[in-house]
Coordinates of C-alpha atoms and ligand atoms in Angstrom, one line a residue:
M917 CA 84.8 60.0 -46.6
S918 CA 81.4 58.5 -47.2
R919 CA 80.1 55.2 -45.6
D920 CA 80.0 53.8 -49.1
D921 CA 84.0 54.6 -50.3
L922 CA 86.7 52.2 -50.2
P923 CA 86.9 50.2 -46.8
I924 CA 88.4 51.3 -43.6
A925 CA 91.7 48.9 -43.4
V926 CA 92.6 47.8 -40.0
V927 CA 95.9 46.3 -39.5
G928 CA 96.3 44.5 -36.3
G929 CA 93.8 41.7 -35.0
G930 CA 94.8 42.7 -31.3
I931 CA 92.3 43.7 -28.4
G932 CA 92.9 47.6 -29.5
G933 CA 92.5 46.9 -33.7
L934 CA 89.3 44.5 -33.5
A935 CA 87.4 47.1 -30.9
A936 CA 88.1 49.8 -33.4
A937 CA 86.9 47.6 -36.1
L938 CA 83.6 46.9 -34.1
S939 CA 83.5 50.8 -33.4
L940 CA 83.8 51.4 -37.3
L941 CA 81.5 48.7 -38.1
R942 CA 79.0 50.0 -35.7
A943 CA 78.9 53.8 -36.9
G944 CA 78.1 52.5 -40.6
F945 CA 81.7 51.9 -41.8
D946 CA 83.2 49.3 -44.0
V947 CA 86.0 47.7 -42.2
Q948 CA 88.4 45.1 -43.1
V949 CA 91.1 43.7 -40.5
F950 CA 94.4 42.9 -41.7
E951 CA 96.3 40.6 -39.0
Q952 CA 99.6 38.8 -39.6
A953 CA 99.1 35.8 -37.1
S954 CA 97.6 32.4 -39.0
A955 CA 94.9 32.5 -36.0
L956 CA 94.0 35.0 -33.1
T957 CA 95.6 34.6 -30.2
E958 CA 96.4 36.4 -27.1
V959 CA 99.0 35.3 -24.4
G960 CA 97.9 33.1 -21.6
A961 CA 97.3 35.7 -18.9
G962 CA 94.7 38.0 -17.1
I963 CA 93.4 41.4 -18.4
Q964 CA 91.6 44.2 -16.1
I965 CA 88.9 46.2 -18.1
S966 CA 87.8 49.4 -16.2
P967 CA 84.4 50.9 -16.8
N968 CA 85.5 53.7 -19.2
A969 CA 86.3 50.3 -21.8
S970 CA 83.6 48.4 -20.6
R971 CA 81.0 50.7 -21.3
L972 CA 82.0 50.9 -24.9
L973 CA 82.4 47.3 -25.3
H974 CA 78.7 46.9 -23.8
R975 CA 77.6 49.4 -26.2
L976 CA 78.9 47.5 -29.0
G977 CA 76.6 44.8 -27.8
L978 CA 79.2 42.6 -26.1
G979 CA 77.6 42.5 -22.6
A980 CA 76.4 39.0 -22.4
A981 CA 79.6 37.7 -24.0
L982 CA 81.7 39.5 -21.3
D983 CA 79.7 38.5 -18.4
R984 CA 79.9 34.9 -19.5
T985 CA 83.6 34.8 -18.4
G986 CA 84.3 38.2 -16.9
V987 CA 85.0 38.1 -12.9
R988 CA 83.6 41.5 -11.3
P989 CA 86.0 42.4 -8.2
A990 CA 84.2 43.7 -5.1
A991 CA 87.2 46.1 -4.4
V992 CA 90.7 47.3 -5.1
H993 CA 93.1 46.0 -2.4
Q994 CA 96.8 47.7 -2.1
R995 CA 98.9 45.5 0.6
R996 CA 102.6 45.9 2.2
W997 CA 104.8 43.3 0.6
D998 CA 105.9 41.6 3.8
D999 CA 103.2 42.1 7.2
G1000 CA 100.3 42.3 4.0
R1001 CA 98.8 45.3 6.2
T1002 CA 96.1 47.2 4.0
L1003 CA 97.4 50.2 2.3
Q1004 CA 94.6 51.0 0.8
R1005 CA 90.8 49.2 0.1
A1006 CA 88.6 50.9 -2.1
P1007 CA 85.1 49.7 -3.9
L1008 CA 84.6 48.3 -7.1
G1009 CA 81.8 45.8 -7.8
E1010 CA 78.3 47.6 -7.6
A1011 CA 79.6 50.5 -6.1
A1012 CA 82.0 51.1 -9.1
E1013 CA 78.7 50.4 -11.4
A1014 CA 76.5 52.6 -9.8
A1015 CA 79.1 55.4 -10.1
F1016 CA 80.1 55.0 -13.9
G1017 CA 77.3 53.1 -15.4
A1018 CA 79.4 50.0 -16.4
P1019 CA 81.4 47.2 -14.4
Y1020 CA 85.2 46.8 -13.8
Y1021 CA 86.1 43.2 -14.8
H1022 CA 88.9 40.8 -15.0
F1023 CA 89.0 38.6 -17.6
H1024 CA 91.5 35.8 -19.0
R1025 CA 92.9 37.7 -22.1
A1026 CA 91.9 34.9 -24.5
D1027 CA 88.5 35.1 -23.5
L1028 CA 88.3 38.9 -24.4
L1029 CA 89.5 38.6 -27.4
K1030 CA 87.3 35.8 -28.2
A1031 CA 84.6 38.1 -27.3
L1032 CA 85.4 40.7 -29.7
A1033 CA 86.6 38.3 -32.5
D1034 CA 83.3 36.3 -32.7
A1035 CA 81.3 40.0 -32.9
L1036 CA 83.1 40.6 -36.1
P1037 CA 81.7 39.1 -39.2
S1038 CA 84.7 36.6 -40.4
H1039 CA 84.5 38.0 -43.9
R1040 CA 86.0 41.5 -42.4
L1041 CA 89.0 39.4 -40.6
H1042 CA 91.8 38.5 -42.8
L1043 CA 94.4 36.1 -41.0
G1044 CA 97.6 35.9 -42.6
Y1045 CA 98.2 39.3 -43.9
R1046 CA 101.5 41.0 -42.6
L1047 CA 101.4 44.6 -43.5
T1048 CA 105.1 45.3 -44.9
G1049 CA 104.4 48.6 -46.6
F1050 CA 101.7 51.4 -47.7
T1051 CA 101.4 54.6 -49.8
D1052 CA 99.2 57.0 -49.2
H1053 CA 98.1 58.4 -52.8
G1054 CA 95.8 61.1 -51.4
N1055 CA 92.4 60.0 -52.0
R1056 CA 93.4 56.4 -50.9
V1057 CA 96.0 54.1 -49.3
E1058 CA 97.1 51.1 -50.8
L1059 CA 98.8 48.6 -48.5
R1060 CA 101.2 46.0 -49.4
F1061 CA 101.4 42.7 -47.5
D1062 CA 104.2 39.8 -47.2
H1063 CA 102.6 37.3 -49.8
G1064 CA 102.5 40.0 -52.5
E1065 CA 98.7 41.0 -52.3
R1066 CA 98.1 44.9 -52.6
V1067 CA 94.4 46.1 -51.1
A1068 CA 93.1 49.4 -51.8
A1069 CA 91.6 51.5 -48.9
G1070 CA 89.7 54.7 -48.0
M1071 CA 92.3 54.8 -45.3
L1072 CA 94.5 52.9 -42.9
V1073 CA 94.5 52.6 -39.0
G1074 CA 97.9 50.9 -37.7
A1075 CA 96.5 48.8 -34.5
D1076 CA 99.7 46.7 -34.9
G1077 CA 101.1 47.1 -31.3
I1078 CA 104.1 48.4 -29.8
H1079 CA 106.6 47.6 -32.6
S1080 CA 104.4 48.8 -35.0
T1081 CA 105.1 48.8 -38.6
V1082 CA 102.7 51.9 -39.5
R1083 CA 104.3 53.8 -37.0
D1084 CA 107.7 53.0 -38.1
A1085 CA 106.5 54.4 -41.6
L1086 CA 104.9 57.3 -40.6
F1087 CA 107.4 58.6 -38.3
G1088 CA 110.7 56.6 -38.6
P1089 CA 111.9 53.6 -37.2
E1090 CA 112.5 54.1 -33.3
R1091 CA 113.0 51.1 -30.6
P1092 CA 111.0 50.6 -27.9
H1093 CA 112.4 52.0 -24.7
F1094 CA 112.8 49.1 -22.0
T1095 CA 111.5 50.3 -18.7
G1096 CA 113.8 48.4 -16.4
C1097 CA 111.0 46.2 -15.4
V1098 CA 110.2 42.6 -16.2
A1099 CA 107.1 40.8 -15.2
Y1100 CA 106.7 37.1 -14.7
R1101 CA 102.6 36.2 -15.5
G1102 CA 101.2 33.0 -14.6
L1103 CA 97.7 31.3 -14.3
V1104 CA 96.9 29.1 -11.4
P1105 CA 93.9 26.9 -11.2
A1106 CA 91.9 28.5 -8.2
D1107 CA 91.0 25.2 -6.5
R1108 CA 94.8 24.7 -6.1
L1109 CA 94.4 27.6 -3.7
G1110 CA 91.4 27.3 -2.0
H1111 CA 93.1 27.2 1.4
L1112 CA 94.3 30.5 1.0
E1113 CA 90.6 31.9 1.1
L1114 CA 90.8 34.5 -1.5
E1115 CA 88.4 37.2 -2.0
V1116 CA 87.4 38.4 -5.5
L1117 CA 89.4 41.5 -5.5
A1118 CA 92.2 43.3 -7.5
N1119 CA 95.2 42.8 -5.3
N1120 CA 98.2 44.8 -5.6
W1121 CA 101.0 44.1 -3.5
M1122 CA 104.1 46.7 -3.0
G1123 CA 107.5 46.3 -2.1
P1124 CA 110.8 47.4 -2.4
G1125 CA 111.9 47.3 -6.4
S1126 CA 108.9 45.0 -6.7
H1127 CA 105.0 44.4 -6.8
F1128 CA 102.5 41.6 -7.3
V1129 CA 99.2 41.6 -8.9
H1130 CA 96.7 39.0 -8.4
Y1131 CA 92.9 38.1 -9.5
F1132 CA 90.3 35.9 -10.6
V1133 CA 89.5 35.3 -14.4
A1134 CA 87.8 32.7 -16.9
G1135 CA 84.7 32.9 -14.5
G1136 CA 86.8 32.3 -11.5
R1137 CA 88.4 29.0 -12.8
L1138 CA 91.9 30.7 -12.8
V1139 CA 94.0 33.2 -10.5
N1140 CA 96.1 35.3 -12.6
F1141 CA 99.5 36.8 -11.1
V1142 CA 101.7 39.3 -12.5
A1143 CA 105.2 39.3 -10.4
I1144 CA 107.0 42.7 -11.6
M1145 CA 110.3 43.5 -10.6
E1146 CA 113.3 46.0 -11.5
R1147 CA 116.3 44.7 -13.5
E1148 CA 118.7 46.6 -15.1
T1149 CA 119.1 45.1 -18.3
W1150 CA 117.0 42.8 -20.4
K1151 CA 118.8 40.4 -22.7
R1152 CA 116.8 39.1 -25.1
E1153 CA 119.3 36.6 -26.8
S1154 CA 120.2 35.5 -23.0
W1155 CA 116.5 35.1 -22.0
T1156 CA 113.4 32.9 -22.8
D1157 CA 109.9 33.7 -22.6
R1158 CA 109.4 30.7 -20.2
G1159 CA 110.5 32.0 -16.9
E1160 CA 111.2 29.3 -14.0
V1161 CA 108.5 29.2 -11.1
A1162 CA 111.6 28.7 -8.9
E1163 CA 113.2 32.2 -10.1
A1164 CA 110.1 34.1 -9.6
L1165 CA 109.8 32.6 -6.1
A1166 CA 113.6 33.5 -5.3
A1167 CA 112.6 37.1 -6.7
F1168 CA 110.0 37.5 -4.0
K1169 CA 111.6 35.6 -1.0
G1170 CA 110.8 37.4 2.2
W1171 CA 107.4 38.5 0.5
H1172 CA 104.3 37.3 2.1
P1173 CA 103.5 34.0 2.8
L1174 CA 100.6 34.6 0.5
V1175 CA 102.2 35.9 -2.5
T1176 CA 104.6 32.9 -2.5
A1177 CA 101.8 30.5 -2.2
I1178 CA 100.2 31.7 -5.6
I1179 CA 103.8 32.0 -7.3
G1180 CA 104.7 28.3 -5.8
A1181 CA 101.2 26.8 -7.1
A1182 CA 102.0 27.9 -10.9
D1183 CA 103.2 24.8 -13.0
E1184 CA 105.0 27.5 -15.5
T1185 CA 105.5 31.3 -15.8
F1186 CA 106.2 33.3 -18.4
I1187 CA 108.6 36.2 -18.6
W1188 CA 108.2 39.7 -20.2
A1189 CA 110.2 42.7 -20.6
L1190 CA 108.1 45.6 -19.9
L1191 CA 108.7 48.2 -22.9
D1192 CA 106.9 51.7 -23.6
R1193 CA 107.4 54.4 -25.9
P1194 CA 107.5 58.1 -25.4
P1195 CA 104.6 59.9 -26.3
L1196 CA 104.4 60.8 -29.9
D1197 CA 103.8 64.6 -31.2
R1198 CA 101.5 63.3 -33.5
W1199 CA 99.5 60.3 -34.3
S1200 CA 97.9 60.7 -38.2
V1201 CA 99.3 61.5 -41.7
G1202 CA 96.8 62.2 -44.2
R1203 CA 94.8 58.8 -44.4
V1204 CA 96.6 57.0 -42.2
T1205 CA 96.4 56.8 -38.1
L1206 CA 97.5 54.7 -35.1
L1207 CA 95.6 53.7 -31.9
G1208 CA 96.8 51.4 -28.9
D1209 CA 100.0 50.5 -28.8
A1210 CA 101.2 51.3 -31.6
C1211 CA 101.1 55.2 -30.8
H1212 CA 100.6 55.3 -27.0
A1213 CA 102.5 52.0 -25.4
M1214 CA 102.4 52.4 -21.7
L1215 CA 103.7 50.4 -18.4
P1216 CA 100.9 48.3 -17.2
F1217 CA 100.8 50.2 -14.1
M1218 CA 97.6 51.7 -14.4
A1219 CA 95.9 48.9 -16.1
Q1220 CA 94.8 51.0 -18.9
G1221 CA 97.0 50.1 -22.3
A1222 CA 94.0 48.1 -23.7
A1223 CA 91.2 50.3 -22.1
Q1224 CA 93.1 53.2 -24.1
S1225 CA 93.1 51.3 -27.3
I1226 CA 89.3 50.8 -26.9
E1227 CA 88.8 54.4 -26.3
D1228 CA 90.9 55.2 -29.5
G1229 CA 88.5 53.1 -31.6
A1230 CA 85.5 55.0 -30.2
T1231 CA 86.8 58.3 -30.7
L1232 CA 87.6 57.5 -33.7
A1233 CA 84.5 56.2 -35.0
A1234 CA 82.9 59.3 -33.5
C1235 CA 85.1 62.0 -35.5
L1236 CA 84.9 59.8 -38.5
S1237 CA 81.0 59.9 -38.2
Q1238 CA 81.1 63.5 -37.9
D1239 CA 83.8 64.8 -39.8
G1240 CA 84.8 62.3 -42.0
A1241 CA 82.5 62.4 -45.0
A1242 CA 84.1 66.0 -45.5
D1243 CA 87.6 65.6 -44.9
V1244 CA 89.6 62.5 -43.5
A1245 CA 92.6 64.4 -42.5
S1246 CA 90.6 66.5 -40.4
A1247 CA 88.7 63.9 -38.6
L1248 CA 92.1 62.3 -37.6
R1249 CA 93.9 65.5 -36.7
R1250 CA 90.6 65.8 -34.5
Y1251 CA 90.9 62.4 -33.1
E1252 CA 94.4 62.6 -31.7
V1253 CA 93.1 66.1 -30.5
L1254 CA 91.2 64.4 -28.2
R1255 CA 92.7 61.6 -27.6
R1256 CA 96.4 62.5 -27.0
P1257 CA 96.3 64.3 -24.0
R1258 CA 94.5 61.6 -21.9
A1259 CA 96.7 58.9 -23.4
T1260 CA 99.8 60.9 -22.6
R1261 CA 98.6 61.4 -18.7
L1262 CA 97.8 57.6 -18.5
Q1263 CA 101.5 57.0 -19.8
E1264 CA 102.9 59.4 -17.4
M1265 CA 101.0 58.2 -14.3
S1266 CA 101.9 54.4 -15.3
R1267 CA 105.7 55.3 -15.0
V1268 CA 105.2 57.4 -12.1
N1269 CA 103.6 54.0 -10.4
K1270 CA 107.2 52.7 -10.9
T1271 CA 108.7 54.6 -8.3
R1272 CA 105.3 54.9 -6.1
F1273 CA 104.7 51.0 -6.2
H1274 CA 108.4 50.3 -5.6
L1275 CA 109.6 52.4 -2.8
A1276 CA 112.1 50.6 -0.3
D1277 CA 111.1 50.9 3.1
G1278 CA 112.0 54.3 4.6
L1279 CA 110.7 58.0 4.8
E1280 CA 109.1 58.1 1.3
Q1281 CA 107.6 54.6 1.5
Q1282 CA 106.0 55.8 5.1
A1283 CA 104.6 59.1 3.3
R1284 CA 103.2 57.2 0.5
D1285 CA 101.5 55.0 2.9
A1286 CA 99.9 57.8 5.3
L1287 CA 98.6 59.4 1.8
L1288 CA 97.2 56.1 0.4
A1289 CA 95.6 55.8 4.2
T1290 CA 94.0 59.2 4.3
R1291 CA 93.7 60.1 0.5
G1292 CA 93.3 57.0 -1.3
D1293 CA 94.0 57.4 -5.2
R1294 CA 91.9 54.5 -6.0
T1295 CA 88.8 55.8 -4.4
I1296 CA 85.4 56.3 -7.0
E1297 CA 86.1 60.0 -6.3
A1298 CA 89.5 60.0 -7.5
L1299 CA 89.3 58.1 -10.0
G1300 CA 85.9 60.1 -12.1
W1301 CA 88.3 61.3 -14.9
L1302 CA 89.3 58.2 -15.7
Y1303 CA 86.4 55.3 -15.1
G1304 CA 83.7 57.9 -16.0
H1305 CA 85.0 59.1 -19.3
D1306 CA 82.8 58.5 -22.4
A1307 CA 85.5 58.1 -25.5
S1308 CA 82.8 58.2 -28.3
A1309 CA 80.8 61.3 -26.6
I1310 CA 82.6 64.0 -28.4
D1311 CA 80.9 67.4 -28.2
G1312 CA 78.8 65.5 -25.4
N1313 CA 77.0 63.4 -27.7
S1314 CA 77.6 59.6 -27.2
L1315 CA 77.6 57.4 -30.7
T1316 CA 75.2 54.8 -29.7
D1317 CA 73.6 51.9 -32.0
S1318 CA 71.2 53.7 -33.5
H1319 CA 73.8 54.1 -36.3
G1320 CA 72.9 50.3 -37.1
G1321 CA 76.1 49.3 -39.3
S1322 CA 76.8 47.2 -42.0
T1323 CA 77.6 43.6 -41.6
Ligands
FAD2006 C1 102.3 42.5 -17.9 C2 100.9 43.3 -18.6 C3 99.7 43.6 -18.3 C4 99.0 44.4 -18.6 N1 97.5 44.5 -18.1 C5 96.5 45.4 -18.5 C6 95.7 45.6 -17.8 O1 95.4 44.8 -17.2 N2 94.4 46.3 -18.4 C7 94.5 47.4 -19.7 O2 94.0 47.9 -20.2 N3 95.9 47.0 -20.3 C8 97.0 46.0 -19.9 N4 98.1 45.6 -20.4 C9 98.2 46.2 -21.8 C10 97.6 45.8 -22.8 O3 98.2 44.3 -22.8 C11 98.1 46.4 -24.2 O4 97.7 48.0 -24.1 C12 97.0 46.1 -25.5 O5 96.8 44.7 -25.4 C13 97.5 46.9 -26.8 O6 96.7 46.3 -27.6 P1 96.6 46.2 -28.9 O7 95.8 46.1 -29.9 O8 97.1 48.0 -29.5 O9 98.3 46.1 -29.5 P2 98.5 44.3 -29.7 O10 97.8 43.4 -28.7 O11 99.9 44.2 -29.4 O12 98.0 43.8 -30.9 C14 98.5 44.3 -32.4 C15 98.5 42.9 -33.2 O13 98.8 43.9 -34.7 C16 99.5 42.4 -35.2 N5 100.5 42.9 -36.2 C17 101.8 43.4 -35.6 N6 102.2 43.8 -36.8 C18 101.6 43.4 -38.0 C19 101.9 43.4 -39.4 N7 102.7 44.3 -39.6 N8 100.9 43.5 -40.2 C20 99.6 42.9 -39.6 N9 99.8 42.4 -38.1 C21 100.6 42.9 -37.4 C22 100.1 41.5 -33.8 O14 100.2 40.0 -34.5 C23 98.8 41.7 -33.2 O15 97.9 40.9 -33.1 C24 98.8 45.3 -19.9 C25 100.3 44.6 -20.5 C26 101.5 43.9 -19.8 C27 102.7 44.0 -20.6

């Protein structure tokens, strides 16, 4: 596909879709994003963006925007659920930035989405466009939207999340899998928690059947928490998305006072069923491909779902730049050959962490803690393969801004 051909249609204006659109635009492609919502929104919650993703966002020119609201934690701190004993404390901050060439950030999701959206020229974003179907004609793809409009594109990227319409059309409908975990998420004004003297860290407390994550977002003005617990069933019809603070507190009864103080300071929490999907054998058919949660939804226990979607977009742009002019289908095959093993590995690691983080006190937990003390898995050395990866450097060449790109 030449850069002057029909535009690339990205369906889905989430973190993955917007980041992919920016990567493709910077590589010189004509890109149009179609989002079903009438406004770009993200849930009121935090997100961790590790150096493997932040290096790509910086390369897209977002560094200053990210620095305005992003918080840079000094370290990751894993602690025991009841007495708060340190299980592992590994450096992030300047040490990680020096090692990986890009920062580790904590954001309010809305701040991250805004930084991405602000970088995309507004005429490239089409809100209120819900994809209902498409036809791949071999030399172009025709997209159909719920209000009846049809759009022709050179190729289609399904970045439409875990309930992806594009994925269902390519590979058949399949319900996402309930992982047995639910998460209460909340944001607390930091000044309410001043008495706790919280350090600027990525905190993870591990306990039986549950774990608790908290960190600062929004330039340090808010503390984000995610309280995860195992549940046997998730009956959507009998639950609401709004979770009672009292329920979350009851679930963490007996945990360290710092944990319950953070939960108790929230005005409201929201509850999520955590879903994932088994790895797909393929991501692409003809001129249509997938990225992000649409093809590799994972538990958030490696904090990598969005980071991997950002990587997807960078690799996709690099493959299309190198191969796309000759043959879109072969560029898409190369894209998934490069991306699938890494995304699948992270899906698996995230699932394993459900067990590791939630061990009941006993021999297995003691063995885990001993290993974390002697050979931590969050050290700079242990995470080099993950945080040091450059997803746009296919064949060792990194795609830089030198491609210019149309706006
Ligand atoms: C509790 C929790 C904590 C997490 N923490 C982290 C973390 O710290 N770090 C990290 O990297 N990841 C984290 N994740 C994962 C991360 O949130 C997701 O992987 C990421 O947001 C997926 O982005 P996406 O763009 O692929 O999909 P989505 O964000 O779901 O975006 C899909 C978009 O497509 C649109 N859409 C859907 N269908 C259509 C259609 N038919 N037509 C048009 N538009 C459509 C939707 O409206 C939406 O805007 C976490 C997830 C959870 C649940």
